[in-house]
Coordinates of C-alpha atoms in Angstrom, one line a residue:
X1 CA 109.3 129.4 69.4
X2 CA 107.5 129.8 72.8
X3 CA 105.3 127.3 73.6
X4 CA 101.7 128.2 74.5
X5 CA 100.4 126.5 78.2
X6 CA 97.5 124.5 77.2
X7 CA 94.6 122.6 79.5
X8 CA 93.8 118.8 78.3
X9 CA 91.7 116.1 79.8
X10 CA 93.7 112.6 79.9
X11 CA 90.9 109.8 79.7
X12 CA 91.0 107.6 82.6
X13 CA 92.8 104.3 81.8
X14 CA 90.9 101.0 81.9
X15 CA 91.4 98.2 84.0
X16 CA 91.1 94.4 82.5
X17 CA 89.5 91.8 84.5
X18 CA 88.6 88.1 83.1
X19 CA 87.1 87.8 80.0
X20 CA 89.0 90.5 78.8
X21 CA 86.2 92.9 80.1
X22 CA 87.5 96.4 81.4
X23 CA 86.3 99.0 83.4
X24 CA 87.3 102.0 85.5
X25 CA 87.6 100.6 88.8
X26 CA 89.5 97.9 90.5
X27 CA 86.4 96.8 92.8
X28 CA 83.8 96.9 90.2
X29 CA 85.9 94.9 87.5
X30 CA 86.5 91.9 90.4
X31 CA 83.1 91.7 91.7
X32 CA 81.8 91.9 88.1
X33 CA 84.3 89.7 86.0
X34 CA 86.9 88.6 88.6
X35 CA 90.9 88.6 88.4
X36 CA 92.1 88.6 84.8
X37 CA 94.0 85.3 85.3
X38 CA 91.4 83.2 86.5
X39 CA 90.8 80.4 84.6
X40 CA 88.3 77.3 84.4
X41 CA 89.4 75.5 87.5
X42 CA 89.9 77.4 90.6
X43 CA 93.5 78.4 92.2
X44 CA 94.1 77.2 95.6
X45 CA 95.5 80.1 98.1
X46 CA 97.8 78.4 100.2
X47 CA 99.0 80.7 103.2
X48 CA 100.5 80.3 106.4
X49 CA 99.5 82.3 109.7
X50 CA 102.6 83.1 112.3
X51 CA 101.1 84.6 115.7
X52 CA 99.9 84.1 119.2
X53 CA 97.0 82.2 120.4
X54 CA 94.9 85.3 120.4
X55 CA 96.2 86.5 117.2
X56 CA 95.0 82.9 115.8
X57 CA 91.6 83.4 117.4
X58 CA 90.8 86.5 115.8
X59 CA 92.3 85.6 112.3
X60 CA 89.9 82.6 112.5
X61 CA 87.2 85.1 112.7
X62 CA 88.4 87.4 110.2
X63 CA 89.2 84.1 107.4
X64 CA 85.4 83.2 108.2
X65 CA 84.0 86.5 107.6
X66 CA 86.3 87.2 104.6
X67 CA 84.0 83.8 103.3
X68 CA 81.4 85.2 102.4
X69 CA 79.3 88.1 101.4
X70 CA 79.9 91.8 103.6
X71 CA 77.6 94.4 103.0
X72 CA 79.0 98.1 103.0
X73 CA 77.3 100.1 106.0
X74 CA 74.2 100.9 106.6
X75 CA 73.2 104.5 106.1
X76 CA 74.1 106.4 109.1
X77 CA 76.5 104.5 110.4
X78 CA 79.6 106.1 109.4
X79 CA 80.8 109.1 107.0
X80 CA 80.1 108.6 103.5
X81 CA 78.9 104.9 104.2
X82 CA 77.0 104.9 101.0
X83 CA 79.3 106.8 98.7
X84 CA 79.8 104.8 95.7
X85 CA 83.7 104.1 96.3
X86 CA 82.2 101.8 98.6
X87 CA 81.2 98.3 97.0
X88 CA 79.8 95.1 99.1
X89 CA 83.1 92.2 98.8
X90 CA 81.2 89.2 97.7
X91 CA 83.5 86.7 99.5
X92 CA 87.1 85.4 98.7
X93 CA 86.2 82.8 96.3
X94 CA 83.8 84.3 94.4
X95 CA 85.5 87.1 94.2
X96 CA 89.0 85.7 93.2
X97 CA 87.5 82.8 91.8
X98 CA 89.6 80.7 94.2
X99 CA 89.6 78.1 96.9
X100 CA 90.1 80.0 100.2
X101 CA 90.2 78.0 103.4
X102 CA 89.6 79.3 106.5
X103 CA 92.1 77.2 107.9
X104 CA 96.1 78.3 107.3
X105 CA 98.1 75.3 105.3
X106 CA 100.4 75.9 108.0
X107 CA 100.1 77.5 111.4
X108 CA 102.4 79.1 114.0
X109 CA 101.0 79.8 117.1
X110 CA 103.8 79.2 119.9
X111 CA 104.3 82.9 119.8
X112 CA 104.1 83.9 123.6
X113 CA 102.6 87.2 123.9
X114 CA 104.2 88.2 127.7
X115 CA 107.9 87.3 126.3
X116 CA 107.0 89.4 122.9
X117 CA 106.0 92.2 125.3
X118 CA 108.9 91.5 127.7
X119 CA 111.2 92.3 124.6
X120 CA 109.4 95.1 123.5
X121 CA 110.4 96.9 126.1
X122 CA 114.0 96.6 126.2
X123 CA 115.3 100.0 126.6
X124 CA 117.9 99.7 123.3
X125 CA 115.4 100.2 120.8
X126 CA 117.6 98.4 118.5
X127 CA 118.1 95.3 120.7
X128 CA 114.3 95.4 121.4
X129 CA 113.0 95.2 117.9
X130 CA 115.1 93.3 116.7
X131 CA 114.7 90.4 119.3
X132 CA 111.3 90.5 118.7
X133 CA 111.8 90.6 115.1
X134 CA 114.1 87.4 115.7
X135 CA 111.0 85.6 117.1
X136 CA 109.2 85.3 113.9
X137 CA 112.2 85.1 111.3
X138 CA 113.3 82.0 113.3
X139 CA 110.3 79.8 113.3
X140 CA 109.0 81.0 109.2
X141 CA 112.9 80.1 108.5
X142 CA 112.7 77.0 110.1
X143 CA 109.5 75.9 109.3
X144 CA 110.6 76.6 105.4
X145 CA 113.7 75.0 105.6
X146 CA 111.0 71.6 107.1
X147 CA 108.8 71.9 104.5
X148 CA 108.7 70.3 100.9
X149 CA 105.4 72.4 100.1
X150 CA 105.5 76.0 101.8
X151 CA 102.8 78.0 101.7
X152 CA 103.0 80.9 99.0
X153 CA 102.9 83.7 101.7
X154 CA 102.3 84.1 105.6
X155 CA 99.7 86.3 107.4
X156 CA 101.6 87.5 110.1
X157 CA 99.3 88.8 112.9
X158 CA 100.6 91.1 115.5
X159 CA 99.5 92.5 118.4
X160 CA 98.8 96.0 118.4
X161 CA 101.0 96.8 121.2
X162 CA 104.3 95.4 118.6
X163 CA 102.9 98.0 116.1
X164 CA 103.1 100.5 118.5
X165 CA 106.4 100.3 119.6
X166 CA 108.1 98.4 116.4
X167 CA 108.3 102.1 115.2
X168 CA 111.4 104.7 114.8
X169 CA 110.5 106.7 117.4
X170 CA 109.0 104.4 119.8
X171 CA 109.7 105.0 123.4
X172 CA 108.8 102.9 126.3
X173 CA 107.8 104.1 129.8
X174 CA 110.3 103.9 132.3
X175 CA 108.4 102.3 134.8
X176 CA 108.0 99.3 132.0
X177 CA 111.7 99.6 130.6
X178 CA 113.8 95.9 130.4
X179 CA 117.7 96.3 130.4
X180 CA 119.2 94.3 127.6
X181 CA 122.4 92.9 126.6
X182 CA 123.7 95.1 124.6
X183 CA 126.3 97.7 126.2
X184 CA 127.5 99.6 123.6
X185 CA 126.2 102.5 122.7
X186 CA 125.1 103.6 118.5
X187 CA 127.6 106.2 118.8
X188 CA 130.6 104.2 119.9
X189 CA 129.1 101.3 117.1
X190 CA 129.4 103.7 114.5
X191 CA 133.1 104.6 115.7
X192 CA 134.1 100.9 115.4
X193 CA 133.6 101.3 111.8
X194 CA 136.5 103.6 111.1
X195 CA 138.7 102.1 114.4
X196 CA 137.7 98.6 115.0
X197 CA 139.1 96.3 118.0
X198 CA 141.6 93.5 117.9
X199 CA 139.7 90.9 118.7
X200 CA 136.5 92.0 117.1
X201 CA 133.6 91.3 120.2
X202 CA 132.7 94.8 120.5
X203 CA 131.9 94.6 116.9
X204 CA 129.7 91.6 117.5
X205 CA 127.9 93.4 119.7
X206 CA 127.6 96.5 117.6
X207 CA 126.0 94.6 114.6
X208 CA 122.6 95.4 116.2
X209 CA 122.6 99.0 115.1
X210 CA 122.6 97.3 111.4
X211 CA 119.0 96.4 112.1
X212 CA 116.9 99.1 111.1
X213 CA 114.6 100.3 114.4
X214 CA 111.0 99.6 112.4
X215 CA 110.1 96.0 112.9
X216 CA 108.2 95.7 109.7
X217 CA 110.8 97.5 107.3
X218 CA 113.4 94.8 109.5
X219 CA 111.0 92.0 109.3
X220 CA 110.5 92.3 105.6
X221 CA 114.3 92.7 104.9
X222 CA 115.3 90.2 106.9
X223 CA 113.2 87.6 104.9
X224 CA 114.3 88.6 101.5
X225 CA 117.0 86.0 102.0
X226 CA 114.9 83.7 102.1
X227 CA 111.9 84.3 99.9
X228 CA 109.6 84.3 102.1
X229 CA 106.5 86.6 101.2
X230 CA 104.4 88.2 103.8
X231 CA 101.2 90.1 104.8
X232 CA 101.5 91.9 108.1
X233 CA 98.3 92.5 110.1
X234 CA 97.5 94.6 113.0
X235 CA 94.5 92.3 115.7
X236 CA 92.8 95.5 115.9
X237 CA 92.3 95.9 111.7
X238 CA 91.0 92.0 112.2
X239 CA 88.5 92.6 115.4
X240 CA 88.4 96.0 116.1
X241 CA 85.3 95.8 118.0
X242 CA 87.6 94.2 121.0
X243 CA 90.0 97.0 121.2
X244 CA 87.7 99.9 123.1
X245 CA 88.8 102.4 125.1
X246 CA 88.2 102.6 129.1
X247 CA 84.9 103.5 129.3
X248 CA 84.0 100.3 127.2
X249 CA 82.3 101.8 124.2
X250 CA 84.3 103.4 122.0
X251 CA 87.1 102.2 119.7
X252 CA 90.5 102.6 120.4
X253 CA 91.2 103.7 116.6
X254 CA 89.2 104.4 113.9
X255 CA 89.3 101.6 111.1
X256 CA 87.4 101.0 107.9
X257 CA 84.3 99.1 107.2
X258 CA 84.8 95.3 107.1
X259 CA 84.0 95.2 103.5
X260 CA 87.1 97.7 102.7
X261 CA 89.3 95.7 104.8
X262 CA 88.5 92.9 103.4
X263 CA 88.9 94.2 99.6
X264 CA 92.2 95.8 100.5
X265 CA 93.3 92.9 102.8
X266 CA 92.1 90.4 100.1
X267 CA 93.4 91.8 96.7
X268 CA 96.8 92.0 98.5
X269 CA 97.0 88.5 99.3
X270 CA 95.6 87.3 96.1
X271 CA 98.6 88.7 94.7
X272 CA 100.8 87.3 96.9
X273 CA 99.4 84.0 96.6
X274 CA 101.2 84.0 93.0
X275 CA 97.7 85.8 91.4
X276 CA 97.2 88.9 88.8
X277 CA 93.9 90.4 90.1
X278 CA 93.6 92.6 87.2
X279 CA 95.8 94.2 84.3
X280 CA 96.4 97.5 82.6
X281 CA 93.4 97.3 79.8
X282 CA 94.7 99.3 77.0
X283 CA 98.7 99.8 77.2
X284 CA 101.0 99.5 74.7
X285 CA 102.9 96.4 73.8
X286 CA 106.2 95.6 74.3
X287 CA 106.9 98.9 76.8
X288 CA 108.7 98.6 80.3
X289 CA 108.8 100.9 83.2
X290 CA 111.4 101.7 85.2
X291 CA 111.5 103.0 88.8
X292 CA 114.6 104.1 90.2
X293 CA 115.3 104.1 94.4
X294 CA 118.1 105.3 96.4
X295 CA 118.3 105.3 100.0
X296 CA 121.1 106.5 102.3
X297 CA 123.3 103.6 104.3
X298 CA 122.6 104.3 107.6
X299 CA 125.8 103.2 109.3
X300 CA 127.7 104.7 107.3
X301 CA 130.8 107.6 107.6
X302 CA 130.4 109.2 104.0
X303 CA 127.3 111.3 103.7
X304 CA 127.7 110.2 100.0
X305 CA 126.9 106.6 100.5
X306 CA 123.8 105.3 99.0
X307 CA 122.1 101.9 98.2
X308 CA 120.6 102.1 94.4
X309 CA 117.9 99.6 93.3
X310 CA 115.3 99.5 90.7
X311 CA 111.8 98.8 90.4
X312 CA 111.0 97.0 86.8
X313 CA 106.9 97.2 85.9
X314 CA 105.0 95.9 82.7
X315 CA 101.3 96.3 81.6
X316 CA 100.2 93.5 83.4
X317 CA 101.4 94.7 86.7
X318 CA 104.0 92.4 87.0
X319 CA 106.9 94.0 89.2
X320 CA 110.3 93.0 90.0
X321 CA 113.0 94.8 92.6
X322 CA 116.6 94.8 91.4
X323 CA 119.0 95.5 93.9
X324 CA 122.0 97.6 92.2
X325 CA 125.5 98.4 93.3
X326 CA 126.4 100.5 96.7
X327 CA 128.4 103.7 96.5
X328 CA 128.9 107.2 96.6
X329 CA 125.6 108.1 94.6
X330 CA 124.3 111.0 96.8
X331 CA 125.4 114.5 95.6
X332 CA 125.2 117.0 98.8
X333 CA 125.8 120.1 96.3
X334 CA 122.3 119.5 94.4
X335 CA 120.9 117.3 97.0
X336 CA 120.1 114.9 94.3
X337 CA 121.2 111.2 93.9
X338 CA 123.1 110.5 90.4
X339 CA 124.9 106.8 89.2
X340 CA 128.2 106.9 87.8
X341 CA 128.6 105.4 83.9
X342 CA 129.2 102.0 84.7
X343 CA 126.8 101.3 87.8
X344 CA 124.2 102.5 85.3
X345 CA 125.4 100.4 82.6
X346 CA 124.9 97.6 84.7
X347 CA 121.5 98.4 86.5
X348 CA 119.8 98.9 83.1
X349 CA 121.1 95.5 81.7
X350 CA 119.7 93.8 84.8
X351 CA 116.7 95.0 83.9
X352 CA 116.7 94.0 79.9
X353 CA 117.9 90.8 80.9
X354 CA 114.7 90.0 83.1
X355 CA 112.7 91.4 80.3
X356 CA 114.3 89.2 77.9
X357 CA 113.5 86.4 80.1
X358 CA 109.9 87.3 80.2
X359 CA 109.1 88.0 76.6
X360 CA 112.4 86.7 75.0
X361 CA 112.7 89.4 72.7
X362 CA 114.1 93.5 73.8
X363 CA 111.3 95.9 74.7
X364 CA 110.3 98.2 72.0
X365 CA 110.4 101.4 74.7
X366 CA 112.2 101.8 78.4
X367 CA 111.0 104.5 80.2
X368 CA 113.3 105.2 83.3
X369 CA 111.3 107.3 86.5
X370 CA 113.0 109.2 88.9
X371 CA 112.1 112.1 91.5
X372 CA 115.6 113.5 90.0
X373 CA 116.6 114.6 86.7
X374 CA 119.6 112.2 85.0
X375 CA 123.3 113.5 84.9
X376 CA 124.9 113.0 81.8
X377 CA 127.5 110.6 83.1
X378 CA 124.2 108.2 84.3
X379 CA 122.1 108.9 81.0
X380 CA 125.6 107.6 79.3
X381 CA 125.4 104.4 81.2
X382 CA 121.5 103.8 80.9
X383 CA 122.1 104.2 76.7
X384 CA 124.7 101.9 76.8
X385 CA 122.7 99.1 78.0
X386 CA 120.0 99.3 75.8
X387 CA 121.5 97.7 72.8
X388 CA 119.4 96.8 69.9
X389 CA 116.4 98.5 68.5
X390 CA 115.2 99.6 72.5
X391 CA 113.6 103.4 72.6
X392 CA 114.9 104.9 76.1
X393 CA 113.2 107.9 77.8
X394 CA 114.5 109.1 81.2
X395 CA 110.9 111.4 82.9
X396 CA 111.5 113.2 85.8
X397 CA 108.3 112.6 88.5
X398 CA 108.0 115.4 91.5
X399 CA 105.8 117.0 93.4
X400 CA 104.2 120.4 92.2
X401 CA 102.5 121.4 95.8
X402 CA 104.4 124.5 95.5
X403 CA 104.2 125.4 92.0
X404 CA 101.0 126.0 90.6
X405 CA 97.0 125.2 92.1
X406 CA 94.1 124.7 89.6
X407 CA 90.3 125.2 90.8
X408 CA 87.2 124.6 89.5
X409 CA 84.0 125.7 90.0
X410 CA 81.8 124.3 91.9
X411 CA 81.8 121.8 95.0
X412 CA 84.4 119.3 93.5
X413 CA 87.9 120.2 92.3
X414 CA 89.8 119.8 89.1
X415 CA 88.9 116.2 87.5
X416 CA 91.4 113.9 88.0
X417 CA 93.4 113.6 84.8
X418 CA 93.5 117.3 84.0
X419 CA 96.7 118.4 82.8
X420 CA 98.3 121.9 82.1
X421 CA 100.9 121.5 78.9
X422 CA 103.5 123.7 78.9
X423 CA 106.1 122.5 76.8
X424 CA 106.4 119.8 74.1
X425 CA 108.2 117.9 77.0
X426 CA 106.9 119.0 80.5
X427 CA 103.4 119.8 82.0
X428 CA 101.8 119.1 85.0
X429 CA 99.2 116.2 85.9
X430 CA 96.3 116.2 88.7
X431 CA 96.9 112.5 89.6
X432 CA 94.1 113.1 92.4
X433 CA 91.0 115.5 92.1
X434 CA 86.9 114.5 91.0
X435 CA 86.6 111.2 90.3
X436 CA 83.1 110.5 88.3
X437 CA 83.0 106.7 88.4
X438 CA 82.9 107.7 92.5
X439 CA 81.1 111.2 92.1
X440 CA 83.2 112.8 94.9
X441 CA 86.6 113.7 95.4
X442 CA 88.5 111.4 98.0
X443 CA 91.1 114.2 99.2
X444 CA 90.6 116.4 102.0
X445 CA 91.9 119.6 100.2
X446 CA 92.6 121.2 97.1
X447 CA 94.4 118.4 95.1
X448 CA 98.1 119.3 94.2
X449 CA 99.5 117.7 90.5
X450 CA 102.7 116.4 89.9
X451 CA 105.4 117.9 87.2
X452 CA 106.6 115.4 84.7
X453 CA 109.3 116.0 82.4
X454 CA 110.8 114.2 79.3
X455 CA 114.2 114.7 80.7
X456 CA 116.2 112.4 78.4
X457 CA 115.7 110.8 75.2
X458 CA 112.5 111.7 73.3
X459 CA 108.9 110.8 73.6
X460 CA 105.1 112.6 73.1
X461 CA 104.4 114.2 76.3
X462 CA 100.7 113.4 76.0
X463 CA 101.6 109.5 75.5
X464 CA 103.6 109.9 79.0
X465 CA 101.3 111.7 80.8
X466 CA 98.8 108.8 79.8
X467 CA 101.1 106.3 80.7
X468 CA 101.9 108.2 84.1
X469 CA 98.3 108.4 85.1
X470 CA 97.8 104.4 84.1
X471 CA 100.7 103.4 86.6
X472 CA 98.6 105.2 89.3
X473 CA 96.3 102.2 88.9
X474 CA 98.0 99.0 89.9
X475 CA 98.7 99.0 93.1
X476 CA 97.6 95.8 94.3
X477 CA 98.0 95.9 98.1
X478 CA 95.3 98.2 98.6
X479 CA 92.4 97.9 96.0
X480 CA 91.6 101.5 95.5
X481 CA 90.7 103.6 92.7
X482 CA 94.1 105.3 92.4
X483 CA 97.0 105.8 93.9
X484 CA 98.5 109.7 93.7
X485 CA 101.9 109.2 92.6
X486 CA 102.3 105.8 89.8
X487 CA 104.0 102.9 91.3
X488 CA 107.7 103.6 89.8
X489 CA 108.2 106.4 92.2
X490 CA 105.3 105.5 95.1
X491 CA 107.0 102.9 96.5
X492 CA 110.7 104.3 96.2
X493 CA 111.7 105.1 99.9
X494 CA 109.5 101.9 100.8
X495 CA 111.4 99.6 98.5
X496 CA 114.3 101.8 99.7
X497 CA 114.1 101.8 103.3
X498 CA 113.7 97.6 103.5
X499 CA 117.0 97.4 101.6
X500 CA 118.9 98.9 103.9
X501 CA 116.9 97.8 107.5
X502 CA 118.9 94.7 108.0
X503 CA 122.1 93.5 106.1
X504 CA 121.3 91.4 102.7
X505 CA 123.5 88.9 102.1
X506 CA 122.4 88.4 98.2
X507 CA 121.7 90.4 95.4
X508 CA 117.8 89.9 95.2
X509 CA 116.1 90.1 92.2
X510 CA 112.8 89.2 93.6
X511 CA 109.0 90.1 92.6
X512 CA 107.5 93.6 93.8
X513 CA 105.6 91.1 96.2
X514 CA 108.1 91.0 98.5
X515 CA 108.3 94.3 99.5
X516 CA 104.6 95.6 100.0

């Protein structure tokens, strides 16, 4: 029988904060309530800075600011300075109901900021980021490796000139270029691979094309290692008003108010202090979702070759990144990445072991994300693994920009959580669109939904869209509303491209924290 396309309205999930009290929005729940773990006694944040002098200076200013209360603009000031997205930060520990000290538990400041240039500008770009990624692995390793107490993460403050050219396709004047040590070139490195030397020095040499030319995706990956969590930080985002351009008025880049950095910078290192800032207020129990990422190995002579991980979430927001097996799991002829039986098999019981950790019993449902649908071979696998009375749904998550557009009358678009049925397992979802908690719509053009599909496995297409448009909502590094896509498949080619930036010499299973 042929399904008839039908418009719903999926309520907009709650948030919980302490005291169990929910509401709509991340900002208003924290500065209302506060995080949904606090307790009686405040949590100390113990964090470490790694920087310059300079960089030290203006954190200083920043971790005294970031104390207390910060207004949201005045009227005028900037655009949409009083739109109601924007909501005064009342300081650190009233906000997180913490002890925040302005002073670092452990600081780093021997950072010379003419030798980080100086490296900068070698002209391998390879050899020049990583060198200057080198720099700060090297003193937080060693100052770990000291220390019977380290501090749960470190802000690492960079000058802006390291973000600049710490990127892919970075390039560095040639009156300013620096000739490096490295001689070999990427193509003959990747030619070692299929042909290498006897002795095996040119190959020593090559190993700097492992390292991944972005230092933050390479500075990130190269700490996994060794647990070490991180916030990265631009000077400008801390002190922009020293960063003008030459005729000593204007900024060099537009930034947000300090009360929006401050929520975005703040939530993100509450939760990487070890906190929960808030929780998904009216889930399901006993439900797990599954995010699945592939990324292409970079060095490597089969197009085929791909690094699969997984992304585990619960209600509470609690993530953890699995790192699975490496192999041949790119599929030129669809374009689409697919597991064999057994790698599948193995990935999913990774997963329902952790769980099993957590809540010492088998999740009651396992939905598995993915931008792809699930080959049967793979689906074989992932059913394998779920032994016991575990429900598994596989939902395929894409991007609908070409397929269909929705408008509304009037000045707003489509509310956000509109969705088109068209099937007892597919329909489409506007993720983004009028929010009315804000009263405005935060995109800049007509909002685009996604297309979810109930792939594998059965499951009410209602329920997922729900649950779809709830995992929009926690993530913690930036303390907005929403994000558009949920958190299984946002942060796929993120998680993705830190796996393979540097070579990892474990199998992490390490918390979402590490990644973002």
């Amino acid at each position: 029988m042929k399904h008839k396309p039908r418009l719903i309205h999926v309520s907009e999930p709650r948030l919980e904060f302490r005291f169990g009290q929910k509401t709509d929005y991340a900002r208003d729940g924290l500065y209302l309530f506060g995080p949904v773990d606090a307790v009686d006694a405040p949590r100390q944040v113990r964090y470490g800075f790694i920087g310059t002098a300079d960089s030290y200076r203006r954190f200083g200013e920043w971790a005294d600011r970031v104390s207390g209360y910060i207004e949201v603009p005045e009227p005028g000031r900037m655009s949409k300075a009083t739109a109601p997205h924007h909501v005064p930060f009342p300081g650190f520990g009233e906000t997180f109901h913490s002890l925040w000290s302005k002073r670092p538990v452990r600081i780093i400041t021997d950072l010379d900021e003419k030798e980080l240039r100086r490296l900068i500008c070698i002209e391998n770009r390879h050899e020049a980021i990583k060198a200057v990624v080198d720099v700060f692995v090297d003193r937080l390793v060693s100052d770990q490796k000291r220390s019977e107490d380290p501090p749960s993460f470190w802000y690492v403050v960079i000058p802006d000139f390291i973000f600049e050219m710490g990127r892919p396709n970075s390039t560095v004047a040639p009156t300013e270029r620096i000739k490096g040590k490295v001689g070999i070139s990427e193509k003959k490195a990747a030619a070692l691979a299929v042909q290498p030397t006897l002795f095996g020095l040119a190959e020593q040499e090559a190993e700097v094309y492992k390292y991944a030319k972005n230092f933050r995706r390479q500075l990130k990956a190269r700490l996994l290692d060794h647990q070490i969590v991180t916030q990265i930080v631009r000077e400008s985002t801390l002190t922009p008003d020293e960063f003008l351009k030459a005729n000593g008025k204007d900024p060099k880049r537009r930034v947000e108010d300090p009360a929006t950095i401050a929520w975005k910078l703040c939530t993100g290192s509450y939760y990487k202090s070890g906190g929960r800032p808030w929780q998904l207020g009216d889930m399901r129990p006993g439900v797990c979702y599954v995010g699945l990422v592939y990324k292409k190995q970079p060095e490597s002579t089969d197009p085929r070759y791909a690094c699969c991980a997984a992304q585990m979430f619960l209600s509470d927001g609690e993530g953890v990144v699995f790192r699975g097996a490496l192999g041949p799991w790119f599929h030129p002829d669809s374009k689409q990445f697919h597991l064999d039986r057994e790698s599948a098999r193995r990935l999913i019981e990774t997963v329902l072991a952790e769980y099993r950790l957590k809540h010492q019993a088998d999740p009651e449902e396992l939905f598995v994300h993915a931008k792809a649908s699930f080959s049967d071979d793979e689906w074989q696998g992932f059913s394998e693994a779920s032994t016991g009375h575990t429900r598994v749904v596989g939902v395929q998550i894409s991007d609908a920009w070409d397929q269909i557009k929705l408008f509304r009358p009037g000045a707003y678009p489509v509310v956000r959580g509109t969705a088109l049925i068209t099937g007892p397992r597919s329909g489409f979802l506007w993720t983004t669109g009028y929010v009315p908690r804000l009263d405005t719509y935060m995109g800049p053009e007509t909002p685009n939904p996604l297309a979810v599909s109930v792939r594998r496995g059965d499951a009410d297409i209602e329920t997922v869209l729900s649950d779809v448009l709830s995992l929009s909502k926690i993530n913690f590094n930036t303390c907005l509303f929403n994000d558009r896509e949920p958190v299984t498949i946002k942060f796929a080619d993120a998680i993705g491209d830190i796996l393979t930036a540097a070579p990892v010499y474990s199998e992490p299973r390490l918390p979402f924290k590490f990644y973002i």
